[in-house]
Structures are given as structure tokens and as C-alpha cells.
PDB file of C-alpha atoms in Angstrom:
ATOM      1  CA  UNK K1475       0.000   0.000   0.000  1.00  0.00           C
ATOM      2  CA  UNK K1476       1.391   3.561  -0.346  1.00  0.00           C
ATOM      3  CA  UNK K1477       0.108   4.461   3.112  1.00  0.00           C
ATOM      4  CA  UNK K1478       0.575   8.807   2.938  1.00  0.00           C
ATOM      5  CA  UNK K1479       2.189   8.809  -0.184  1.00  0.00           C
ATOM      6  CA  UNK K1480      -0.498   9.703  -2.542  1.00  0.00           C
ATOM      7  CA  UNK K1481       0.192  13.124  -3.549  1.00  0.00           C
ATOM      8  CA  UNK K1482       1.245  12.163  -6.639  1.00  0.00           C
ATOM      9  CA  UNK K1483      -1.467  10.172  -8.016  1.00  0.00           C
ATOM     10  CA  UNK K1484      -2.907  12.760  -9.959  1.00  0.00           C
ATOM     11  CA  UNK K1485      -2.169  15.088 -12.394  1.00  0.00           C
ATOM     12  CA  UNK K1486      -3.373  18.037 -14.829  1.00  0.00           C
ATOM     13  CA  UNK K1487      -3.182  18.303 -18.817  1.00  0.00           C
ATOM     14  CA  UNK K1488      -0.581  21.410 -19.379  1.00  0.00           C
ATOM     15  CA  UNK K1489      -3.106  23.028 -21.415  1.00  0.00           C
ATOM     16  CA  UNK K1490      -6.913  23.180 -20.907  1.00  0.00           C
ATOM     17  CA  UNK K1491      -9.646  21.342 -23.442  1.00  0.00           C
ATOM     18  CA  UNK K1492     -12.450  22.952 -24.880  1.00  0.00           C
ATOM     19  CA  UNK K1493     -15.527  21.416 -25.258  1.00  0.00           C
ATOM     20  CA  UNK K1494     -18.443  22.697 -26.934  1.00  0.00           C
ATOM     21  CA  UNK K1495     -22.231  21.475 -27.225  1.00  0.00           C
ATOM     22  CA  UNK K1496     -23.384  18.762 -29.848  1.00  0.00           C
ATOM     23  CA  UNK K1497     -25.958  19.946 -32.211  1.00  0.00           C
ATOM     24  CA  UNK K1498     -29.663  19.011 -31.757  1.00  0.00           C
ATOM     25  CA  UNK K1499     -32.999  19.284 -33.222  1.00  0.00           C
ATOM     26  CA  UNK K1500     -34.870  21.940 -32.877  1.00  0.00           C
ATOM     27  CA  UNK K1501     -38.616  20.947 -33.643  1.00  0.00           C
ATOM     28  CA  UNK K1502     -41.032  23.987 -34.881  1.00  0.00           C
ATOM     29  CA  UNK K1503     -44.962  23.927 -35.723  1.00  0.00           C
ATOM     30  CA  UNK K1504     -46.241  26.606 -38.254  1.00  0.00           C
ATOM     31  CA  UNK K1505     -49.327  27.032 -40.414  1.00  0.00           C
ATOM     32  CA  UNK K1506     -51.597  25.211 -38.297  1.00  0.00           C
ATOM     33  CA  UNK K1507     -54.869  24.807 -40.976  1.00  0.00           C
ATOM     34  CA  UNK K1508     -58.317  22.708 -40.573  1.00  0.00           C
ATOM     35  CA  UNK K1509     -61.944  22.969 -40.709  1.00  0.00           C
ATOM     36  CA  UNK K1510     -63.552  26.769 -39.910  1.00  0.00           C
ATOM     37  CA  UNK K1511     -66.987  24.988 -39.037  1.00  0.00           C
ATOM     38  CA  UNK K1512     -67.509  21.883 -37.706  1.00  0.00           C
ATOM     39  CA  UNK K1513     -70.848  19.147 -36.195  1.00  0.00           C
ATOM     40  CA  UNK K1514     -69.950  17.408 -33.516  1.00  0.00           C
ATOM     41  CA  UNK K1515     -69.128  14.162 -35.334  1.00  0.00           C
ATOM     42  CA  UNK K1516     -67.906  15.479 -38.117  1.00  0.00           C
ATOM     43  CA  UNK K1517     -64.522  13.866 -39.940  1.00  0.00           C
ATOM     44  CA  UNK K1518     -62.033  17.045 -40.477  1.00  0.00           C
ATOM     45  CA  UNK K1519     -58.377  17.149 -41.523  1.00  0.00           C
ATOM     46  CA  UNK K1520     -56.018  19.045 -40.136  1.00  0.00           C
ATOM     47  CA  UNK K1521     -53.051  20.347 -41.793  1.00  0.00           C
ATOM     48  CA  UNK K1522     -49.730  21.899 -40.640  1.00  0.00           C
ATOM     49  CA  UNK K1523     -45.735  22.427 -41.675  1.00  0.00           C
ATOM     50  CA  UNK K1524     -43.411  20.489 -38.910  1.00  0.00           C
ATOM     51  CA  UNK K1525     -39.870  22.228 -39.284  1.00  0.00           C
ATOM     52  CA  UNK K1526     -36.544  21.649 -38.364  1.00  0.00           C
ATOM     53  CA  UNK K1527     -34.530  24.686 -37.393  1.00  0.00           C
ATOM     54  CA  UNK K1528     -31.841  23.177 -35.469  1.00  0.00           C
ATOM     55  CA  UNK K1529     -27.981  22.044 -36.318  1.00  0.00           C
ATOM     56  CA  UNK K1530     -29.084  18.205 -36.194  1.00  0.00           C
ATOM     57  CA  UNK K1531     -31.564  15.598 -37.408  1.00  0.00           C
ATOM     58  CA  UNK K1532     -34.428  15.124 -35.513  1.00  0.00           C
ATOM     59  CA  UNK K1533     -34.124  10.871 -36.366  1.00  0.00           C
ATOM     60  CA  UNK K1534     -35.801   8.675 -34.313  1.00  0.00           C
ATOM     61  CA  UNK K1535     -39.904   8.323 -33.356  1.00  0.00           C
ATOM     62  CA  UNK K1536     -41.949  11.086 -31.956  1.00  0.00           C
ATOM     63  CA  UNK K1537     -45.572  11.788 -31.792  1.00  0.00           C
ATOM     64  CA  UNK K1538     -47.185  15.080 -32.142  1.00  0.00           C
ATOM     65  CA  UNK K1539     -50.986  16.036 -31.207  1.00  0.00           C
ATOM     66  CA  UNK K1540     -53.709  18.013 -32.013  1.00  0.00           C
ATOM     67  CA  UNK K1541     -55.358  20.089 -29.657  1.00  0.00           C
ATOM     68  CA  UNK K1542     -58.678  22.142 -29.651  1.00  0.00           C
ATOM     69  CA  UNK K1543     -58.063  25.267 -27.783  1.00  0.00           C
ATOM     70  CA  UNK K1544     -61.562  25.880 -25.613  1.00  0.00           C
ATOM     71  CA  UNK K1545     -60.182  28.618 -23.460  1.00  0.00           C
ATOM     72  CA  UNK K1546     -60.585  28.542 -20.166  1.00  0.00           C
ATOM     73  CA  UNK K1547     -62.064  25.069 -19.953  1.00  0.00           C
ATOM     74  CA  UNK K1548     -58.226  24.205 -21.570  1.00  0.00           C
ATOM     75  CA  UNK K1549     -56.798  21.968 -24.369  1.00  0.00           C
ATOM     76  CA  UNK K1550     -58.424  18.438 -25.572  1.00  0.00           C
ATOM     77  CA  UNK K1551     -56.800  16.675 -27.843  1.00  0.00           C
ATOM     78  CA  UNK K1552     -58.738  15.287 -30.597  1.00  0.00           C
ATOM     79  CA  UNK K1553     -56.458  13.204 -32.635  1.00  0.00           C
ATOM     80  CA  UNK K1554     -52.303  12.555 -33.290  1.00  0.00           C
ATOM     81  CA  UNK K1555     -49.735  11.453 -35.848  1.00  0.00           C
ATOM     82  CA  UNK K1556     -47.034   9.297 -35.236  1.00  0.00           C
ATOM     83  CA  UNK K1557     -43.981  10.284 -37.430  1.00  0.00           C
ATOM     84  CA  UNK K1558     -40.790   7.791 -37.938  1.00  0.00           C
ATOM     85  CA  UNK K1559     -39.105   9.440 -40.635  1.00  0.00           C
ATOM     86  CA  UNK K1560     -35.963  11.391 -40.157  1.00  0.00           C
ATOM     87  CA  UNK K1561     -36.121  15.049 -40.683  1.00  0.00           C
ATOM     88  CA  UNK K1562     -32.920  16.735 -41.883  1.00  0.00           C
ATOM     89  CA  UNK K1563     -31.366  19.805 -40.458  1.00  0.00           C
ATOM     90  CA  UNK K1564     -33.011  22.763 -42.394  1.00  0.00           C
ATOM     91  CA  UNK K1565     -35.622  20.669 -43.677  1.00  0.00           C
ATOM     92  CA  UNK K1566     -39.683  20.910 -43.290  1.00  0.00           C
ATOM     93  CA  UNK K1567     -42.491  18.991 -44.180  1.00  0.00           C
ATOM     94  CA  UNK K1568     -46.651  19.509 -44.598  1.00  0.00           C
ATOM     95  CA  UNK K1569     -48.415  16.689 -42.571  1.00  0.00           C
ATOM     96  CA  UNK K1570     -51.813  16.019 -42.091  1.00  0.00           C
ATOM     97  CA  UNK K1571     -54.260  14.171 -39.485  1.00  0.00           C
ATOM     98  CA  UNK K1572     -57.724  12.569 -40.320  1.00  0.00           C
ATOM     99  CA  UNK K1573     -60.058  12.538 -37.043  1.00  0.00           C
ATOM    100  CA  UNK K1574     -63.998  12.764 -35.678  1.00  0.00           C
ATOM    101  CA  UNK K1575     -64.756  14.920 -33.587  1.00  0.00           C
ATOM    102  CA  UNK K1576     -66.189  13.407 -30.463  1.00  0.00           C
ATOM    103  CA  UNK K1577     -70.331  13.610 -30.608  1.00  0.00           C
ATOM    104  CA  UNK K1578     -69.812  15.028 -27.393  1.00  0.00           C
ATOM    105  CA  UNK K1579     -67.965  18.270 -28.049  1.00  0.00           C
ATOM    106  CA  UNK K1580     -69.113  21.764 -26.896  1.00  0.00           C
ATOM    107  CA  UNK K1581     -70.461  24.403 -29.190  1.00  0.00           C
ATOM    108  CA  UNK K1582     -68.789  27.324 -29.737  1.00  0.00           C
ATOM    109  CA  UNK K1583     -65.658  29.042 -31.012  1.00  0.00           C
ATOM    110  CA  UNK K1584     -61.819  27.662 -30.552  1.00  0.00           C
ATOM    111  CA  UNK K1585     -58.683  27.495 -32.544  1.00  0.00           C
ATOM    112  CA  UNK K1586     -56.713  24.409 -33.537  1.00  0.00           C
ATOM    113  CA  UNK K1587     -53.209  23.459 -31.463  1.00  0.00           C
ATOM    114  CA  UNK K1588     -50.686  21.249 -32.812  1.00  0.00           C
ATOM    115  CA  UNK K1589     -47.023  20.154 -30.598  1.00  0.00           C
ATOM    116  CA  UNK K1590     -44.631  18.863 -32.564  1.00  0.00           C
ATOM    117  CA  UNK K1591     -43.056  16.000 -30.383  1.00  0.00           C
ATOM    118  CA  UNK K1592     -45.806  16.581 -27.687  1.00  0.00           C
ATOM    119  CA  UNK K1593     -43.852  13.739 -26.090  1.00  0.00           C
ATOM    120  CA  UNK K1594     -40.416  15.242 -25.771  1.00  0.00           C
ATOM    121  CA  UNK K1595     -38.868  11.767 -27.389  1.00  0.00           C
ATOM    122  CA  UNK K1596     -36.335  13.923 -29.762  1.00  0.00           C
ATOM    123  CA  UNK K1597     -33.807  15.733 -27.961  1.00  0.00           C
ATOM    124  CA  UNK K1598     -33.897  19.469 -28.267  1.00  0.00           C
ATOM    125  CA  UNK K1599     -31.487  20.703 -25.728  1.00  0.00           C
ATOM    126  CA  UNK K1600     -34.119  22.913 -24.151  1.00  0.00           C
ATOM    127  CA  UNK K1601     -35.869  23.970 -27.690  1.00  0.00           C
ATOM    128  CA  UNK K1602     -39.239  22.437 -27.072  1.00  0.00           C
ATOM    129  CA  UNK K1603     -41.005  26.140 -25.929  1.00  0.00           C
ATOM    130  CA  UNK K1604     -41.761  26.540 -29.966  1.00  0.00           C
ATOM    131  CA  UNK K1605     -42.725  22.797 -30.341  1.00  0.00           C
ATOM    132  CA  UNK K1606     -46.702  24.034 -29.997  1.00  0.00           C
ATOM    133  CA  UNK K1607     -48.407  26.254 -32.180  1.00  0.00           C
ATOM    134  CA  UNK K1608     -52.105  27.777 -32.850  1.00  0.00           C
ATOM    135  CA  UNK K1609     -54.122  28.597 -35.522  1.00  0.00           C
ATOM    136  CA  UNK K1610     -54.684  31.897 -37.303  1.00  0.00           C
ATOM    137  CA  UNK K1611     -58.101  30.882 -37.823  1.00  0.00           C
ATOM    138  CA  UNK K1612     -60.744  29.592 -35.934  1.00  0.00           C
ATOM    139  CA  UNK K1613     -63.323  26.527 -35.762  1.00  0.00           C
ATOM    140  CA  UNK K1614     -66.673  27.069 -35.449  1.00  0.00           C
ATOM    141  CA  UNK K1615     -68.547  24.128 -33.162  1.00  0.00           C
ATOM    142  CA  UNK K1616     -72.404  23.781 -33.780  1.00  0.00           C
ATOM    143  CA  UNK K1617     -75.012  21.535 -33.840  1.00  0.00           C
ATOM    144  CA  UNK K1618     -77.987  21.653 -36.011  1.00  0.00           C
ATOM    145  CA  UNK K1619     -81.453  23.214 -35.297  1.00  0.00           C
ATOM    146  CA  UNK K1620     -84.351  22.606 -36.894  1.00  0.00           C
ATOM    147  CA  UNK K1621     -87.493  24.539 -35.985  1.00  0.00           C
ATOM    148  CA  UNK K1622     -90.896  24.473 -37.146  1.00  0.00           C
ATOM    149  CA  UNK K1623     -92.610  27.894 -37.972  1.00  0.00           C
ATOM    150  CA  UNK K1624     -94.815  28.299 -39.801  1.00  0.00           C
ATOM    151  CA  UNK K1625     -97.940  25.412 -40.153  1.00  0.00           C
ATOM    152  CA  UNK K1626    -100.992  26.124 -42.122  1.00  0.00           C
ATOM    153  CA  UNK K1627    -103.630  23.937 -41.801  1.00  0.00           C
ATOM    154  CA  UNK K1628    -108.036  24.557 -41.612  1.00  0.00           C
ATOM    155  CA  UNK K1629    -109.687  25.476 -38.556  1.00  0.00           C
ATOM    156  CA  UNK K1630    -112.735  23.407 -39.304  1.00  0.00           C
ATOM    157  CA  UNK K1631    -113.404  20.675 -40.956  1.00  0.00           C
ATOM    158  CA  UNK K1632    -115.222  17.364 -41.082  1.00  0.00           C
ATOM    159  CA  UNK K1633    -114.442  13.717 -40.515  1.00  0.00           C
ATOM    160  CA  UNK K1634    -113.496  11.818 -44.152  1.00  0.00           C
ATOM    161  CA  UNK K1635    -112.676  15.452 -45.347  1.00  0.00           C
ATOM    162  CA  UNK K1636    -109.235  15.472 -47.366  1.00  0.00           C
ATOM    163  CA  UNK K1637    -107.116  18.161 -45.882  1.00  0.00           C
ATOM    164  CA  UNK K1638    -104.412  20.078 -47.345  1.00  0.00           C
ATOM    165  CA  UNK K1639    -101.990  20.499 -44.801  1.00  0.00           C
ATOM    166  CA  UNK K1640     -98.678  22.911 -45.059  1.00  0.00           C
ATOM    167  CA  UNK K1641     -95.628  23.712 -43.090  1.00  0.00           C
ATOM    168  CA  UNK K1642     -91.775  25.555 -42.939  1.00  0.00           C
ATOM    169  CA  UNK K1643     -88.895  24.424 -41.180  1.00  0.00           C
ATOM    170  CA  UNK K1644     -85.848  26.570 -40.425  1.00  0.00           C
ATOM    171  CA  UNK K1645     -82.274  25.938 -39.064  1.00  0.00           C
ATOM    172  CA  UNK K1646     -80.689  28.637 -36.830  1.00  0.00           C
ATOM    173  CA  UNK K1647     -78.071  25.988 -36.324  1.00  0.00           C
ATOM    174  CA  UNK K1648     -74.956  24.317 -38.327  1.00  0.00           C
ATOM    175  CA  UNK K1649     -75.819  22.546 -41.887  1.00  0.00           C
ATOM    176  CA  UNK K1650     -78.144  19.738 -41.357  1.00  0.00           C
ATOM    177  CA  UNK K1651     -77.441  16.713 -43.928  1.00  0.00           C
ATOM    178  CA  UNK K1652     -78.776  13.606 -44.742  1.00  0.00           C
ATOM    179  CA  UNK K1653     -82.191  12.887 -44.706  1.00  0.00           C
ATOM    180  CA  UNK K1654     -85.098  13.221 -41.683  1.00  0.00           C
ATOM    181  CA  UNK K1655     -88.784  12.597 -41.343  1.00  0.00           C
ATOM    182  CA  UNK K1656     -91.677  15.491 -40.639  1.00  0.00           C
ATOM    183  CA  UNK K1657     -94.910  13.956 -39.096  1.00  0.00           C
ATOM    184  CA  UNK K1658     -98.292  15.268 -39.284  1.00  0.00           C
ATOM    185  CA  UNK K1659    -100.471  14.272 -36.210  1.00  0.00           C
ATOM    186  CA  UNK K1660    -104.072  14.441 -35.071  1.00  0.00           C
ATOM    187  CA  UNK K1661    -103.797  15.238 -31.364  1.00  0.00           C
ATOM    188  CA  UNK K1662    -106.526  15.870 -28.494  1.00  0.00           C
ATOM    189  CA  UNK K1663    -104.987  15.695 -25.159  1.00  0.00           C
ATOM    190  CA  UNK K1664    -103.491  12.108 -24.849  1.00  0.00           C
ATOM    191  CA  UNK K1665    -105.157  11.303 -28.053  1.00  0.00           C
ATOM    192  CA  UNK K1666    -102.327  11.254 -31.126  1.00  0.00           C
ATOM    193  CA  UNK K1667    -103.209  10.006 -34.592  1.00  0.00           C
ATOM    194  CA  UNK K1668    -100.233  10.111 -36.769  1.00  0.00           C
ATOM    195  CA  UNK K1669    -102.052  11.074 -40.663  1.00  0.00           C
ATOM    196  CA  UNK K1670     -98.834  11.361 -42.803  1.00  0.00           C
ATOM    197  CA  UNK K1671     -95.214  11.174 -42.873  1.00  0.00           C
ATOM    198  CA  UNK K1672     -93.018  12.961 -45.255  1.00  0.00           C
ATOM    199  CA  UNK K1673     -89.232  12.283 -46.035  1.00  0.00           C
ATOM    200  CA  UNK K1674     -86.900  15.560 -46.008  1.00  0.00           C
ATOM    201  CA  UNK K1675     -83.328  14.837 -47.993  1.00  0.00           C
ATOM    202  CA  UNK K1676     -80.547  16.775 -49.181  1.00  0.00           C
ATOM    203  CA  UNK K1677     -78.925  19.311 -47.277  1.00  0.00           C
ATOM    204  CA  UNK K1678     -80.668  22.565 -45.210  1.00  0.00           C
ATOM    205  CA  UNK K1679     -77.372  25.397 -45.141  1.00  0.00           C
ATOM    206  CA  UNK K1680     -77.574  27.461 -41.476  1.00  0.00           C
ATOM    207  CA  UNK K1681     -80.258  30.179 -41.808  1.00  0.00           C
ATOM    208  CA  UNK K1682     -82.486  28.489 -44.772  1.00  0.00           C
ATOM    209  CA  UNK K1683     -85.964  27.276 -45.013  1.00  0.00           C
ATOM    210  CA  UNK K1684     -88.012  24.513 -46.573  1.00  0.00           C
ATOM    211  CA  UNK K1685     -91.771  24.252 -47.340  1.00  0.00           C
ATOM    212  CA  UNK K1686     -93.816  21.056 -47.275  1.00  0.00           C
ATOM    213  CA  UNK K1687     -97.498  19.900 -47.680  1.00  0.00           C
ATOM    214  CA  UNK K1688     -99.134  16.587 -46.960  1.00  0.00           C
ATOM    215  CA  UNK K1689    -102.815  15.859 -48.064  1.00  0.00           C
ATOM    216  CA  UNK K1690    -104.370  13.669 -45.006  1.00  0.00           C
ATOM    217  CA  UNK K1691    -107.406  12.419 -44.869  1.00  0.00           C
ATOM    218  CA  UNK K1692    -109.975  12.717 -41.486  1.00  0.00           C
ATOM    219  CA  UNK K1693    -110.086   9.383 -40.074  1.00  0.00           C
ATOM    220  CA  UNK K1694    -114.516   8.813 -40.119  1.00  0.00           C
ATOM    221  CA  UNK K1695    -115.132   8.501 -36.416  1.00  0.00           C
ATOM    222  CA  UNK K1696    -113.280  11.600 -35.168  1.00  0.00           C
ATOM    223  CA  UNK K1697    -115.301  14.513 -34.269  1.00  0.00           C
ATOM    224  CA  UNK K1698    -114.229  17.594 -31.794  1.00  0.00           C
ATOM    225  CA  UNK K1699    -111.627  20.041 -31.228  1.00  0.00           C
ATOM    226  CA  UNK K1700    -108.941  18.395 -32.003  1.00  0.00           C
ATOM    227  CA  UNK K1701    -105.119  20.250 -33.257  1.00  0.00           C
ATOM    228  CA  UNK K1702    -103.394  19.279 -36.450  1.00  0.00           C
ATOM    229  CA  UNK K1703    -100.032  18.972 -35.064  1.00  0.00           C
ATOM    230  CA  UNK K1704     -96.678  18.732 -37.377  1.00  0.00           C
ATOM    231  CA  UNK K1705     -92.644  17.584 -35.759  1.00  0.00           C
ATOM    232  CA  UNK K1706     -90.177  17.785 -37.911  1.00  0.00           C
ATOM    233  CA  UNK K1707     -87.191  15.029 -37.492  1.00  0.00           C
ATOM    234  CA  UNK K1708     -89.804  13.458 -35.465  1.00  0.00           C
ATOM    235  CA  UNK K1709     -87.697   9.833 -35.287  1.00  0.00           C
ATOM    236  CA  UNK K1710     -84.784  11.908 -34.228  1.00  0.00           C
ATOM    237  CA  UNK K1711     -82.290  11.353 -36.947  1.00  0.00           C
ATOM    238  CA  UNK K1712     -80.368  14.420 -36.681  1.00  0.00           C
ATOM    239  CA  UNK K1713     -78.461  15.642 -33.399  1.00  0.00           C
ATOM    240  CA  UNK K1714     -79.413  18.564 -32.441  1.00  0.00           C
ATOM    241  CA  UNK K1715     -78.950  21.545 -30.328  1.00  0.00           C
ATOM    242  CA  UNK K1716     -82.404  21.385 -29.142  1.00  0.00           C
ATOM    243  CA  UNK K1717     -85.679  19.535 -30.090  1.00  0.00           C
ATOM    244  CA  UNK K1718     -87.706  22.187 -28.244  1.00  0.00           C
ATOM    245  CA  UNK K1719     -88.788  24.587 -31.486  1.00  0.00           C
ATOM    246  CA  UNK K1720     -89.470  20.917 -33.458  1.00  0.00           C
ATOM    247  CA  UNK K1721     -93.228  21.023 -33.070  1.00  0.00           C
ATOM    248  CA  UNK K1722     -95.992  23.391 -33.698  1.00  0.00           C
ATOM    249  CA  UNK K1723     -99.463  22.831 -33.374  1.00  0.00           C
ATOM    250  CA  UNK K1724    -102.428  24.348 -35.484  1.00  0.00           C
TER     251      UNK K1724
END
């Protein structure tokens, strides 16, 4: 053993070494681009540019995620990509993401959020604080609302008389698509007679109107006050904001 003598056991380089940082990536998110109005439910694509402004390749797997900004109530993320390919110093690339937005979601106005990496798999050296970025634009939330008013139909009338009945449905709310029944109904207190049914396709754009008519005929034994009563997307076939304004009675 050497006991004290140890003094010696070390020693310094005559001249100092320098060393200086490895590059890394540096992961950036710019224009962030997707629907401006959206159903709950809907399919929408998202696009946005994923950059590379560091000294390295950003090599490896990383995941990034798209947000929808709701304000105070905070970010929910709606869908994600999963990238493997390398991207080069210098370098960026357009990508895309294909989701639904959840049936669920809340009306109203947000923007779209997208972080690059939103895992923090690539290393960045500290670079991550421009990894997220939001849209210029933003996405409008609604559901559709279909109301009934206006309903024309006679004030009197007897039974096995052929009545021509009329009514016009609005929507206050997003585009309603696809198609939806109206249903004309003979109605005294817990008395309901449906008379006719009538099919409603093709598209209804926010603030637009349709007209319909059905031609019933009064059943023979019926006789009284009764109401001629008309619901539109009376089987429900269309989510909507509310269901309140779908009937009117005569």
C-alpha cells in the first residue's frame, strides 16, 4: 500500500480542453390549418408544416398532437400522428391528421393546437417552448337546429274530409345533412293520430328554409276540437342543439 504517499497520483493536462455542445434538433410547428366549421361528429383534416430549425436531425420516433383550444375550460386533444421518418437539419415537411370529432364536443368558437413532439422523445437541448403552435383561424362548433314555424292547416273541418296540410322548417343551427322525417299528427290531449309522414333529404345550409305539404285524410269517427299537429325530425335522426322549437301545433 502507499500508506501517505499519494500526492502524486494525480495530475493536470498542461493546457486546458475545450468542449463545446453537440448539435440538436430543434422541432417547430407553423401554419396550423383545418376545418372553420364543424358538427360534432364530423370527420375534419387538419393540416400543418413540422420544421426543423436546429444544427441536427431530428431521427428517431416522436408523436405530435392536435389540440382544440376551448379557453378557459383548456386543451383536448382530438387526434395525433405518429412520425418515424428522419427530418434533416433545415428541412420541413406539410403533414396532415384525419379525425372525428367526439359527438360530445361543446359548441362554440376555438382554434386548432398542434405540438410537434408533444412527447419530448427527440432531444432538443431545451428547444421544445416553440414545439406548440395555434391557428390563425378559428373553428366554429355547432349543432344543427331545426325549428318548425310556420304550419298552415283549416280550422274546421269534417271527418273523411281530405285536408291540405302545409308547413316551414328553419335551421338557426350548423348545416343539417342527410335525410329526416316530418310527421303530421291528429292530437286531443293524450289522443295522437299520426295522418302522414313525409321524407326531407338533401342538405338545409344554417339560416335556410323549406316548405312542405301533406294531403291527409280525417279518419270517419273523429269529431271535436282536435289540433293538427306537425314535428319535424320526429324519429330523431339528426343531433341537435335542441328539439324544443321541433313542433308546432295548429
Amino acid at each position: 500500500t502507499e500508506t501517505t504517499h499519494t500526492g502524486n497520483n494525480a495530475a493536470a493536462s498542461a493546457g486546458q480542453i475545450s468542449v463545446s455542445l453537440t448539435p440538436t434538433a430543434n422541432l417547430t410547428v407553423s401554419d396550423v390549418a383545418g376545418p372553420s366549421v364543424l358538427r360534432p361528429g364530423d370527420n375534419a383534416t387538419l393540416t400543418y408544416t413540422a420544421s426543423n430549425t436546429g444544427g441536427a436531425a431530428a431521427s428517431g420516433a416522436w408523436r405530435d398532437r392536435i389540440y382544440v383550444d376551448r379557453g378557459a375550460a383548456g386543451l383536448q386533444e382530438v387526434a395525433s400522428a405518429f412520425n418515424t421518418s428522419a427530418l434533416a437539419a433545415g428541412a420541413s415537411v406539410t403533414r396532415s391528421a384525419t379525425f372525428t370529432l367526439p359527438t360530445t364536443f361543446a359548441e362554440g368558437e376555438f382554434r386548432w393546437v398542434v405540438k410537434c413532439d408533444a412527447d419530448d422523445t427527440i432531444y432538443e437541448r431545451g428547444g421544445q417552448v416553440d414545439n406548440q403552435t395555434v391557428s390563425a383561424a378559428k373553428v366554429k362548433v355547432a349543432r344543427v337546429d331545426l325549428a318548425l314555424t310556420e304550419l298552415i292547416a283549416p280550422a274546421v273541418a269534417q271527418s273523411g274530409d281530405r285536408l291540405h296540410i302545409a308547413w316551414t322548417v328553419g335551421n338557426s343551427g350548423a348545416e343539417a345533412s342527410g335525410s329526416w322525417l316530418d310527421r303530421v299528427y291528429l292530437v286531443r290531449g293524450s289522443e295522437q293520430r299520426q295522418l302522414a309522414e313525409v321524407v326531407r333529404s338533401g342538405a338545409l345550409a344554417v339560416g335556410a328554409t323549406y316548405t312542405a305539404t301533406a294531403d291527409v285524410v280525417l279518419p270517419l269517427e273523429v269529431y271535436g276540437q282536435y289540433d293538427i299537429v306537425v314535428v319535424t325530425d320526429a324519429a330523431g335522426r339528426i343531433d341537435e342543439r335542441s328539439r324544443d322549437n321541433n313542433r308546432r301545433a295548429s
